[in-house]
Amino acid sequence: MRITNHAGRLALLDPVTGPDEPRGVDVEQASGGRFAADPQAVYARWYEFRDWAATVSFDDAAPLDANTLGAVTPRPPQVFAVGLNYRDHAAESGFDLPTEPLVFTKYASAFTGPRGDIRLSPGDVDWEVELVAVIADGGRAIPVDKAWDHVAGLTLGQDISDRVTQFAAPPAQFGMGKSYPGYAPVGPDLVTTDELRAAGLDPDDLELGCLVNGESVQKSRTSAMIFPVAELVARLSAIVTLLPGDVVFTGTPSGIGAGMTPPRFLADGDGLTTWCAGIGQMHHRFVAEESSR
Ligand code: ZN
């Protein structure tokens, strides 16, 4: 099953249509009001929704306007982001490998959809492609072997980062440097793990990457994570009560701009394409803060 945020309304995607010409049904209308239009509300009733979604006919599916897609988690109650979760990225960042997940937050107001313009903050703005897990049924002390049962599905994210704000003074300010408006794009869809498996993909081994102006800068596989999704859910829930609709940014592989020689950062007019096998692509353009475009 795949869901998306179509112009602010929850939509269930027709499984037989591809990402280039998405088609779907409006969930509130198709369910006769049983499920709300608000995409964020669905995670609190995830298992009931999943059962209903399996009964839906796509005979009346309509084309979706990809330019109006919003975040599949527009207002997550809690956002966890994990730093240095790939060995090669920890190395390029000059840090030792973490022995515990390095957890920070991206504030919820930074969330945006899978397309559109993002305003550049004044500092050095960098890209970080990341797999994003969305929590369905939350709770505490979730064991590793049950962790995937608490995940509604996977989506794609960019942990856009202002490196000047992040490293303005020691110690680093991860949350602030990564929470300018639009710095947490997610999408285009939320995909369930059974849907990925049906497509022959392993939810723990998805290829992902991003391109700046068409040039590949990051490419890796999620199997290279130090702490995989299930391990993160277990370790986070050992401390924090997870809530339906919570979001986990799972860390980025190597290839960030700050790790290049010389460093390279996003500039006015740059296009960023972010992709993950089985999930889809996001397309963003960066515009100068003072630009009137
Ligand atoms: Zn990150």
mmCIF file of C-alpha atoms and ligand atoms in Angstrom, residues 82-83 104 128 130 159 161 178 251-252, ligand 1:
data_model
loop_
_atom_site.group_PDB
_atom_site.id
_atom_site.type_symbol
_atom_site.label_atom_id
_atom_site.label_comp_id
_atom_site.label_asym_id
_atom_site.label_seq_id
_atom_site.Cartn_x
_atom_site.Cartn_y
_atom_site.Cartn_z
ATOM 1 C CA VAL A 82 19.969 10.199 13.602
ATOM 2 C CA GLY A 83 23.438 11.524 12.877
ATOM 3 C CA PHE A 104 18.586 15.135 17.492
ATOM 4 C CA GLU A 128 21.531 14.679 3.123
ATOM 5 C CA GLU A 130 17.771 9.795 4.173
ATOM 6 C CA ASP A 159 17.878 16.420 6.034
ATOM 7 C CA SER A 161 21.403 21.379 6.762
ATOM 8 C CA LYS A 178 18.456 21.588 10.172
ATOM 9 C CA GLY A 251 20.845 9.247 8.778
ATOM 10 C CA THR A 252 22.694 9.965 5.559
HETATM 11 ZN ZN ZN B 1 21.028 13.784 8.613
#
